[in-house]
Short mmCIF file of C-alpha atoms in Angstrom, two decimals:
data_model
loop_
_atom_site.label_atom_id
_atom_site.label_comp_id
_atom_site.label_asym_id
_atom_site.label_seq_id
_atom_site.Cartn_x
_atom_site.Cartn_y
_atom_site.Cartn_z
CA UNK V 1 -38.85 -55.56 167.80
CA UNK V 2 -37.85 -52.42 169.52
CA UNK V 3 -39.10 -50.02 171.90
CA UNK V 4 -38.86 -46.52 171.81
CA UNK V 5 -40.35 -44.11 174.31
CA UNK V 6 -43.04 -43.31 172.15
CA UNK V 7 -43.80 -47.07 172.01
CA UNK V 8 -45.52 -48.88 174.85
CA UNK V 9 -43.68 -51.45 176.30
CA UNK V 10 -45.45 -54.98 177.35
CA UNK V 11 -45.47 -54.57 181.29
CA UNK V 12 -43.64 -58.33 181.47
CA UNK V 13 -40.60 -56.54 179.61
CA UNK V 14 -40.56 -53.06 180.66
CA UNK V 15 -37.70 -53.29 182.86
CA UNK V 16 -35.50 -53.79 179.21
CA UNK V 17 -36.97 -50.76 177.74
CA UNK V 18 -33.94 -48.63 178.36
CA UNK V 19 -31.63 -51.40 177.03
CA UNK V 20 -33.31 -50.95 173.68
CA UNK V 21 -31.69 -49.58 170.53
CA UNK V 22 -31.04 -50.41 166.98
CA UNK V 23 -29.16 -53.76 166.88
CA UNK V 24 -27.34 -55.65 163.67
CA UNK V 25 -29.91 -57.95 161.54
CA UNK V 26 -29.37 -61.50 162.50
CA UNK V 27 -31.13 -64.52 162.12
CA UNK V 28 -29.16 -66.63 165.21
CA UNK V 29 -30.36 -64.58 168.10
CA UNK V 30 -33.99 -64.69 167.66
CA UNK V 31 -36.03 -61.62 168.54
CA UNK V 32 -34.90 -59.04 165.55
CA UNK V 33 -35.86 -55.20 165.43
CA UNK V 34 -39.14 -54.32 164.38
CA UNK V 35 -39.75 -50.85 164.42
CA UNK V 36 -41.24 -47.78 162.97
CA UNK V 37 -39.67 -44.61 163.80
CA UNK V 38 -43.31 -42.80 164.07
CA UNK V 39 -46.28 -44.22 165.70
CA UNK V 40 -47.82 -46.67 163.03
CA UNK V 41 -51.67 -46.21 162.88
CA UNK V 42 -54.59 -48.59 161.19
CA UNK V 43 -55.52 -45.69 159.02
CA UNK V 44 -51.69 -44.08 158.77
CA UNK V 45 -48.79 -45.69 157.17
CA UNK V 46 -50.51 -48.93 156.43
CA UNK V 47 -53.39 -47.79 154.68
CA UNK V 48 -51.42 -45.00 152.69
CA UNK V 49 -49.81 -47.81 151.21
CA UNK V 50 -46.04 -46.77 151.13
CA UNK V 51 -43.09 -48.68 150.18
CA UNK V 52 -39.79 -47.59 148.66
CA UNK V 53 -39.98 -46.41 145.04
CA UNK V 54 -38.62 -49.16 143.24
CA UNK V 55 -37.54 -49.09 139.32
CA UNK V 56 -35.90 -52.58 138.18
CA UNK V 57 -36.49 -56.03 139.61
CA UNK V 58 -33.25 -57.15 141.32
CA UNK V 59 -34.48 -60.93 140.87
CA UNK V 60 -35.52 -63.35 138.69
CA UNK V 61 -38.36 -64.14 140.30
CA UNK V 62 -40.34 -67.06 138.67
CA UNK V 63 -43.59 -65.35 137.67
CA UNK V 64 -45.69 -66.24 134.37
CA UNK V 65 -47.62 -63.66 132.63
CA UNK V 66 -50.32 -62.05 134.23
CA UNK V 67 -53.87 -63.84 134.31
CA UNK V 68 -56.70 -61.93 133.06
CA UNK V 69 -58.17 -59.89 136.49
CA UNK V 70 -61.95 -59.15 137.53
CA UNK V 71 -61.03 -55.84 135.62
CA UNK V 72 -63.00 -52.53 135.15
CA UNK V 73 -64.77 -50.95 137.85
CA UNK V 74 -65.79 -54.55 139.91
CA UNK V 75 -63.99 -55.48 143.19
CA UNK V 76 -60.85 -56.53 143.37
CA UNK V 77 -60.78 -60.39 144.49
CA UNK V 78 -57.90 -61.27 146.69
CA UNK V 79 -58.16 -65.11 148.11
CA UNK V 80 -56.91 -66.08 151.13
CA UNK V 81 -56.06 -69.77 151.06
CA UNK V 82 -55.50 -71.61 154.57
CA UNK V 83 -57.60 -74.28 156.53
CA UNK V 84 -60.72 -73.17 156.91
CA UNK V 85 -62.09 -76.70 157.95
CA UNK V 86 -60.75 -79.78 160.07
CA UNK V 87 -58.15 -79.97 162.92
CA UNK V 88 -56.43 -76.53 161.98
CA UNK V 89 -59.40 -74.42 161.18
CA UNK V 90 -58.89 -71.83 164.02
CA UNK V 91 -55.61 -71.13 162.32
CA UNK V 92 -57.47 -70.47 158.98
CA UNK V 93 -60.19 -68.52 160.19
CA UNK V 94 -58.01 -65.85 161.94
CA UNK V 95 -56.16 -65.43 158.47
CA UNK V 96 -59.16 -64.92 156.70
CA UNK V 97 -60.48 -62.42 159.78
CA UNK V 98 -56.85 -60.64 159.31
CA UNK V 99 -56.96 -60.20 155.69
CA UNK V 100 -60.80 -59.14 156.14
CA UNK V 101 -60.07 -56.77 158.32
CA UNK V 102 -57.18 -55.26 156.34
CA UNK V 103 -59.45 -55.28 153.23
CA UNK V 104 -62.69 -53.09 155.39
CA UNK V 105 -59.50 -50.73 156.31
CA UNK V 106 -58.46 -49.93 152.82
CA UNK V 107 -61.75 -49.75 151.17
CA UNK V 108 -62.90 -47.17 154.08
CA UNK V 109 -59.88 -45.18 152.32
CA UNK V 110 -61.06 -45.74 148.61
CA UNK V 111 -59.90 -49.43 148.19
CA UNK V 112 -56.92 -49.82 145.55
CA UNK V 113 -56.95 -47.60 142.70
CA UNK V 114 -60.58 -46.52 143.48
CA UNK V 115 -61.75 -50.42 143.43
CA UNK V 116 -63.23 -52.12 146.35
CA UNK V 117 -61.67 -55.13 148.01
CA UNK V 118 -63.40 -58.55 148.19
CA UNK V 119 -61.61 -61.21 150.43
CA UNK V 120 -62.35 -64.94 148.50
CA UNK V 121 -61.66 -67.76 151.10
CA UNK V 122 -60.00 -70.58 150.13
CA UNK V 123 -60.57 -74.17 152.29
CA UNK V 124 -57.53 -76.35 151.54
CA UNK V 125 -58.20 -78.13 154.68
CA UNK V 126 -54.37 -78.25 155.37
CA UNK V 127 -54.47 -80.89 152.92
CA UNK V 128 -52.72 -80.94 149.38
CA UNK V 129 -55.36 -82.69 147.17
CA UNK V 130 -57.90 -80.58 148.81
CA UNK V 131 -56.20 -77.49 148.15
CA UNK V 132 -55.12 -77.98 144.64
CA UNK V 133 -59.28 -78.72 144.16
CA UNK V 134 -60.06 -75.07 145.68
CA UNK V 135 -57.29 -73.40 144.39
CA UNK V 136 -58.03 -74.37 140.72
CA UNK V 137 -61.58 -73.78 141.43
CA UNK V 138 -60.72 -69.99 142.79
CA UNK V 139 -58.28 -69.25 140.13
CA UNK V 140 -61.20 -69.92 137.47
CA UNK V 141 -63.66 -68.41 139.09
CA UNK V 142 -61.47 -65.28 139.02
CA UNK V 143 -58.74 -63.83 141.43
CA UNK V 144 -56.50 -60.62 141.30
CA UNK V 145 -54.17 -61.54 144.47
CA UNK V 146 -53.74 -64.48 146.83
CA UNK V 147 -52.65 -64.36 150.66
CA UNK V 148 -51.69 -68.01 151.57
CA UNK V 149 -51.43 -71.07 152.06
CA UNK V 150 -50.27 -71.31 155.54
CA UNK V 151 -49.28 -74.97 155.19
CA UNK V 152 -46.19 -75.65 153.29
CA UNK V 153 -46.92 -79.23 152.16
CA UNK V 154 -50.15 -77.74 150.73
CA UNK V 155 -48.44 -74.45 149.29
CA UNK V 156 -45.70 -76.95 147.25
CA UNK V 157 -48.48 -78.01 145.19
CA UNK V 158 -51.15 -74.84 145.16
CA UNK V 159 -48.70 -72.08 145.00
CA UNK V 160 -47.15 -73.17 141.57
CA UNK V 161 -51.33 -72.87 140.39
CA UNK V 162 -51.57 -69.52 141.11
CA UNK V 163 -47.96 -68.60 139.64
CA UNK V 164 -48.89 -70.12 136.47
CA UNK V 165 -52.24 -68.38 136.30
CA UNK V 166 -50.12 -64.65 136.53
CA UNK V 167 -50.85 -63.95 140.26
CA UNK V 168 -48.28 -62.99 143.03
CA UNK V 169 -49.01 -64.81 146.42
CA UNK V 170 -48.21 -63.61 149.51
CA UNK V 171 -47.76 -66.90 151.13
CA UNK V 172 -47.54 -68.21 154.86
CA UNK V 173 -45.33 -71.35 154.26
CA UNK V 174 -42.39 -71.54 156.64
CA UNK V 175 -40.40 -74.52 154.56
CA UNK V 176 -37.68 -73.49 152.24
CA UNK V 177 -39.16 -75.28 149.19
CA UNK V 178 -41.33 -72.69 148.61
CA UNK V 179 -38.80 -70.07 148.07
CA UNK V 180 -39.16 -67.71 145.30
CA UNK V 181 -42.97 -68.99 144.99
CA UNK V 182 -43.85 -65.26 145.75
CA UNK V 183 -43.68 -63.60 148.97
CA UNK V 184 -43.77 -64.01 152.74
CA UNK V 185 -43.80 -61.88 155.86
CA UNK V 186 -43.48 -64.82 158.20
CA UNK V 187 -40.09 -66.66 159.13
CA UNK V 188 -38.88 -69.37 157.35
CA UNK V 189 -37.58 -73.15 158.52
CA UNK V 190 -33.93 -71.87 158.17
CA UNK V 191 -34.43 -68.64 159.98
CA UNK V 192 -36.50 -70.81 163.08
CA UNK V 193 -34.21 -73.68 163.47
CA UNK V 194 -31.00 -71.83 164.90
CA UNK V 195 -33.23 -69.89 167.45
CA UNK V 196 -34.72 -73.00 168.38
CA UNK V 197 -31.36 -74.64 168.77
CA UNK V 198 -29.97 -72.11 170.41
CA UNK V 199 -32.85 -71.32 173.04
CA UNK V 200 -32.75 -75.30 173.89
CA UNK V 201 -28.80 -74.87 174.76
CA UNK V 202 -28.18 -71.36 175.54
CA UNK V 203 -31.82 -71.28 177.61
CA UNK V 204 -32.51 -74.44 178.59
CA UNK V 205 -28.89 -75.90 178.72
CA UNK V 206 -29.99 -79.13 177.05
CA UNK V 207 -27.20 -81.42 176.34
CA UNK V 208 -29.63 -84.37 175.36
CA UNK V 209 -32.82 -83.76 173.31
CA UNK V 210 -35.50 -86.16 171.96
CA UNK V 211 -37.39 -84.92 168.67
CA UNK V 212 -41.07 -86.03 167.76
CA UNK V 213 -42.02 -84.94 164.50
CA UNK V 214 -44.64 -85.07 162.31
CA UNK V 215 -43.24 -86.68 158.74
CA UNK V 216 -46.29 -85.82 156.50
CA UNK V 217 -45.84 -82.38 156.31
CA UNK V 218 -42.72 -80.44 154.52
CA UNK V 219 -41.79 -78.23 157.12
CA UNK V 220 -41.90 -80.20 160.22
CA UNK V 221 -39.96 -83.01 158.35
CA UNK V 222 -37.27 -80.38 157.27
CA UNK V 223 -37.61 -78.54 160.29
CA UNK V 224 -36.79 -81.74 162.36
CA UNK V 225 -33.94 -82.64 160.40
CA UNK V 226 -32.28 -79.01 160.49
CA UNK V 227 -32.74 -78.73 164.14
CA UNK V 228 -31.15 -82.13 164.59
CA UNK V 229 -28.05 -80.71 162.71
CA UNK V 230 -27.94 -77.89 164.70
CA UNK V 231 -28.11 -79.49 168.04
CA UNK V 232 -25.39 -82.12 166.71
CA UNK V 233 -22.92 -79.29 165.65
CA UNK V 234 -23.72 -77.96 169.29
CA UNK V 235 -22.50 -81.18 170.96
CA UNK V 236 -25.94 -82.03 172.04
CA UNK V 237 -26.93 -85.94 171.78
CA UNK V 238 -30.18 -86.24 169.93
CA UNK V 239 -31.52 -89.35 172.05
CA UNK V 240 -34.65 -89.76 170.03
CA UNK V 241 -35.83 -88.96 166.62
CA UNK V 242 -39.26 -90.35 166.47
CA UNK V 243 -42.08 -89.75 163.56
CA UNK V 244 -45.43 -89.27 164.49
CA UNK V 245 -48.79 -89.92 162.82
CA UNK V 246 -51.21 -86.27 162.66
CA UNK V 247 -54.62 -87.02 163.80
CA UNK V 248 -54.41 -89.27 166.59
CA UNK V 249 -56.53 -88.86 169.68
CA UNK V 250 -53.48 -89.58 172.01
CA UNK V 251 -49.39 -89.70 172.19
CA UNK V 252 -48.94 -91.15 175.49
CA UNK V 253 -46.91 -94.08 173.85
CA UNK V 254 -44.63 -91.79 171.71
CA UNK V 255 -44.35 -89.74 175.01
CA UNK V 256 -43.12 -92.31 177.05
CA UNK V 257 -40.56 -93.91 174.95
CA UNK V 258 -38.93 -90.63 174.01
CA UNK V 259 -39.07 -89.77 178.17
CA UNK V 260 -37.48 -93.32 178.45
CA UNK V 261 -34.01 -92.08 176.59
CA UNK V 262 -33.57 -89.80 179.48
CA UNK V 263 -33.77 -86.22 177.73
CA UNK V 264 -33.30 -82.98 179.04
CA UNK V 265 -35.75 -81.80 176.48
CA UNK V 266 -38.33 -83.04 174.19
CA UNK V 267 -39.06 -81.15 171.24
CA UNK V 268 -42.38 -80.90 169.71
CA UNK V 269 -41.95 -80.59 165.65
CA UNK V 270 -45.78 -80.94 165.12
CA UNK V 271 -48.31 -78.30 164.18
CA UNK V 272 -50.42 -77.54 167.25
CA UNK V 273 -53.38 -80.51 166.97
CA UNK V 274 -50.52 -82.64 168.03
CA UNK V 275 -48.16 -80.41 169.94
CA UNK V 276 -51.16 -79.78 172.40
CA UNK V 277 -51.79 -83.35 173.06
CA UNK V 278 -47.89 -84.23 173.14
CA UNK V 279 -47.79 -81.23 176.02
CA UNK V 280 -50.60 -82.59 177.82
CA UNK V 281 -49.19 -85.91 177.78
CA UNK V 282 -45.90 -85.08 179.26
CA UNK V 283 -47.60 -82.93 181.90
CA UNK V 284 -49.99 -86.22 182.87
CA UNK V 285 -47.01 -88.44 182.98
CA UNK V 286 -44.85 -86.11 185.13
CA UNK V 287 -42.36 -86.07 182.75
CA UNK V 288 -39.02 -84.72 184.13
CA UNK V 289 -37.57 -83.43 180.74
CA UNK V 290 -38.74 -80.09 179.40
CA UNK V 291 -41.20 -79.89 176.69
CA UNK V 292 -41.07 -77.27 173.85
CA UNK V 293 -43.42 -76.74 170.69
CA UNK V 294 -42.37 -75.99 167.64
CA UNK V 295 -43.25 -72.93 165.54
CA UNK V 296 -46.07 -74.96 164.10
CA UNK V 297 -47.69 -75.13 167.61
CA UNK V 298 -47.65 -71.46 167.38
CA UNK V 299 -51.11 -70.90 167.43
CA UNK V 300 -54.19 -70.28 170.08
CA UNK V 301 -55.41 -73.77 169.18
CA UNK V 302 -52.05 -75.26 170.87
CA UNK V 303 -53.36 -73.47 174.27
CA UNK V 304 -56.75 -74.94 173.79
CA UNK V 305 -55.65 -78.71 172.94
CA UNK V 306 -53.20 -79.07 175.80
CA UNK V 307 -55.12 -77.26 178.29
CA UNK V 308 -53.77 -73.92 180.36
CA UNK V 309 -51.94 -75.98 182.88
CA UNK V 310 -50.16 -78.27 180.05
CA UNK V 311 -49.45 -74.97 177.89
CA UNK V 312 -47.54 -73.15 180.43
CA UNK V 313 -45.67 -76.09 181.16
CA UNK V 314 -44.53 -75.97 177.21
CA UNK V 315 -42.64 -72.79 175.68
CA UNK V 316 -43.55 -72.46 172.05
CA UNK V 317 -41.15 -71.23 169.46
CA UNK V 318 -43.04 -68.41 167.55
CA UNK V 319 -43.40 -65.20 166.90
CA UNK V 320 -44.70 -62.09 169.14
CA UNK V 321 -48.52 -62.43 170.11
CA UNK V 322 -50.37 -59.79 167.91
CA UNK V 323 -50.35 -57.34 170.74
CA UNK V 324 -46.41 -57.29 171.52
CA UNK V 325 -45.81 -55.74 168.47
CA UNK V 326 -44.81 -51.71 168.71
CA UNK V 327 -48.52 -51.32 167.38
CA UNK V 328 -49.88 -54.16 168.40
CA UNK V 329 -52.58 -52.82 170.35
CA UNK V 330 -54.37 -50.58 168.06
CA UNK V 331 -54.37 -54.20 165.85
CA UNK V 332 -56.01 -56.19 168.70
CA UNK V 333 -58.33 -53.66 169.31
CA UNK V 334 -59.91 -53.22 165.73
CA UNK V 335 -59.45 -56.98 165.23
CA UNK V 336 -61.56 -57.83 168.34
CA UNK V 337 -64.24 -54.63 167.50
CA UNK V 338 -64.71 -56.35 164.40
CA UNK V 339 -64.82 -60.27 165.13
CA UNK V 340 -65.71 -59.86 168.80
CA UNK V 341 -63.06 -62.33 169.50
CA UNK V 342 -58.96 -61.89 169.78
CA UNK V 343 -56.93 -62.39 166.75
CA UNK V 344 -54.91 -65.35 165.75
CA UNK V 345 -51.36 -65.64 165.61
CA UNK V 346 -51.53 -65.41 162.12
CA UNK V 347 -54.19 -62.70 161.65
CA UNK V 348 -51.53 -59.61 161.58
CA UNK V 349 -49.38 -61.48 159.18
CA UNK V 350 -52.69 -61.72 156.68
CA UNK V 351 -53.51 -58.42 157.54
CA UNK V 352 -50.24 -57.20 156.48
CA UNK V 353 -50.03 -59.43 153.29
CA UNK V 354 -53.03 -58.05 151.96
CA UNK V 355 -51.76 -54.47 152.90
CA UNK V 356 -48.01 -55.10 151.07
CA UNK V 357 -49.88 -56.46 148.24
CA UNK V 358 -52.52 -53.30 147.87
CA UNK V 359 -49.64 -51.30 148.57
CA UNK V 360 -47.67 -52.72 145.30
CA UNK V 361 -50.81 -52.63 143.29
CA UNK V 362 -51.80 -49.53 144.33
CA UNK V 363 -47.90 -48.30 143.41
CA UNK V 364 -47.98 -50.08 140.00
CA UNK V 365 -51.38 -49.03 138.86
CA UNK V 366 -52.86 -52.85 139.02
CA UNK V 367 -52.12 -56.34 139.33
CA UNK V 368 -49.24 -57.21 136.36
CA UNK V 369 -47.28 -59.70 137.52
CA UNK V 370 -43.79 -58.31 136.21
CA UNK V 371 -44.64 -54.91 137.98
CA UNK V 372 -45.67 -56.04 141.21
CA UNK V 373 -42.45 -58.77 141.13
CA UNK V 374 -40.21 -55.68 140.20
CA UNK V 375 -41.88 -53.48 142.93
CA UNK V 376 -41.96 -56.36 146.24
CA UNK V 377 -38.25 -57.23 145.10
CA UNK V 378 -37.09 -53.58 146.10
CA UNK V 379 -39.59 -53.65 149.41
CA UNK V 380 -37.60 -52.36 152.40
CA UNK V 381 -38.52 -51.30 156.23
CA UNK V 382 -42.35 -51.02 154.83
CA UNK V 383 -44.36 -50.67 158.41
CA UNK V 384 -46.96 -52.97 159.16
CA UNK V 385 -48.54 -54.36 162.16
CA UNK V 386 -46.51 -57.00 162.24
CA UNK V 387 -43.04 -54.44 162.05
CA UNK V 388 -41.00 -53.21 159.43
CA UNK V 389 -41.03 -55.45 156.51
CA UNK V 390 -37.98 -55.90 153.91
CA UNK V 391 -38.18 -58.32 151.73
CA UNK V 392 -34.93 -60.49 150.23
CA UNK V 393 -35.45 -60.66 146.30
CA UNK V 394 -33.72 -63.88 145.95
CA UNK V 395 -35.84 -66.00 147.90
CA UNK V 396 -39.15 -63.72 148.68
CA UNK V 397 -38.83 -63.96 151.98
CA UNK V 398 -38.80 -61.45 154.99
CA UNK V 399 -35.48 -60.56 156.15
CA UNK V 400 -34.88 -60.54 159.07
CA UNK V 401 -37.59 -62.33 160.43
CA UNK V 402 -38.97 -62.46 164.01
CA UNK V 403 -38.35 -65.60 165.92
CA UNK V 404 -38.78 -65.71 169.53
CA UNK V 405 -39.93 -68.23 172.25
CA UNK V 406 -43.19 -67.78 173.78
CA UNK V 407 -44.75 -68.82 177.17
CA UNK V 408 -48.09 -68.95 178.38
CA UNK V 409 -49.57 -67.06 180.94
CA UNK V 410 -52.39 -68.02 183.60
CA UNK V 411 -55.12 -66.39 181.28
CA UNK V 412 -54.39 -68.35 178.59
CA UNK V 413 -52.57 -66.13 176.42
CA UNK V 414 -48.75 -66.02 174.83
CA UNK V 415 -46.02 -63.63 175.98
CA UNK V 416 -42.40 -63.28 174.65
CA UNK V 417 -40.61 -65.58 177.37
CA UNK V 418 -39.09 -63.21 179.89
CA UNK V 419 -36.68 -65.91 180.90
CA UNK V 420 -35.81 -66.96 177.53
CA UNK V 421 -34.90 -63.21 176.39
CA UNK V 422 -32.64 -62.93 179.49
CA UNK V 423 -30.63 -66.15 178.90
CA UNK V 424 -30.47 -65.97 174.90
CA UNK V 425 -29.52 -61.95 175.20
CA UNK V 426 -30.70 -61.29 171.65
CA UNK V 427 -28.97 -58.19 169.99
CA UNK V 428 -32.14 -56.07 170.10
CA UNK V 429 -31.78 -55.95 173.62
CA UNK V 430 -28.34 -56.84 174.52
CA UNK V 431 -26.12 -55.23 171.69
CA UNK V 432 -22.55 -55.77 171.28
#
């Protein structure tokens, strides 16, 4: 994310506006430049379905022959898979709403190749078995495209089903085991762990870190292992590496045990239902170690679960809040007008996911998987609500991807942490 004079700067970062300039793309400093050279309106570049032209595929992305679509003049059916029920339902609802807003905007401009878009919610409840059942039913009912899932442990099971059906998923998974299973616009674990480790050491000055992690999810397990390796390579002592079981009512005992190892930081590599409770326990127990929650907790549900005081006491590794992207205000205003509530963390990502899939379909004349894959492999600097999108054809992952530390204000909203930005000196603010 990079602010030029034509882009409004969030007030808490306004003092840095004059320092922002083009910086090299890197994954090790966190906040990577994501900027268009012109204002990005919701009805402008996004709905114009623009992408760099492509001629040949540059990757052997594993996608099978195209499945039959709804065809004809009927609606284009794009599934959105996510946790629409259960503890993480707030995430799934925000995902579906973001996709629906994109569909509404696109339909107002004629849809895709003259056909209207229909969003098909697919509820996996953040559970792999439930996801397989739901994905199988959705495929049987007919899909032209799919966005999601969110949980990597679910995606390991459902993404192959979509690929086998000839679909090109635009996933929201962050575990590297889902590399090349379609494409993603959000950061991956190998992009997140270095930023988290650098923040703990450079910003918080941690010499000792305790890690609590959810062993039932692919993302949190692998992220915790990667973070542990990054920290130990930097000379940090990992005082505890403790698995936790999700779905508990309290993590007081685990926090007490971790705090007894005298860490400088307790890092919660969990999704927000657990991360929020860990933050609450740390505040209630007056733990002197700093609380930091992982990327998997970067959701408004973390604040609701923890309570505002505990959330303010616990920075979160994540992505900018929807309103902090260069064109974020327009997106937030449109979303709020449509749904009567603020967008979730991943709402702009599903908005862009539908948008880039629509761009590819419009340019290639439909949803042929081979043509879509070739086109998306060449995606470079596509302008979306989350900034510019370039996709790595070797993995299908966004490169670069924006990773930041967030704080929570008194109004219960996430913002890029100014203290982190000052200490970590990301290249977008402090070019060498």
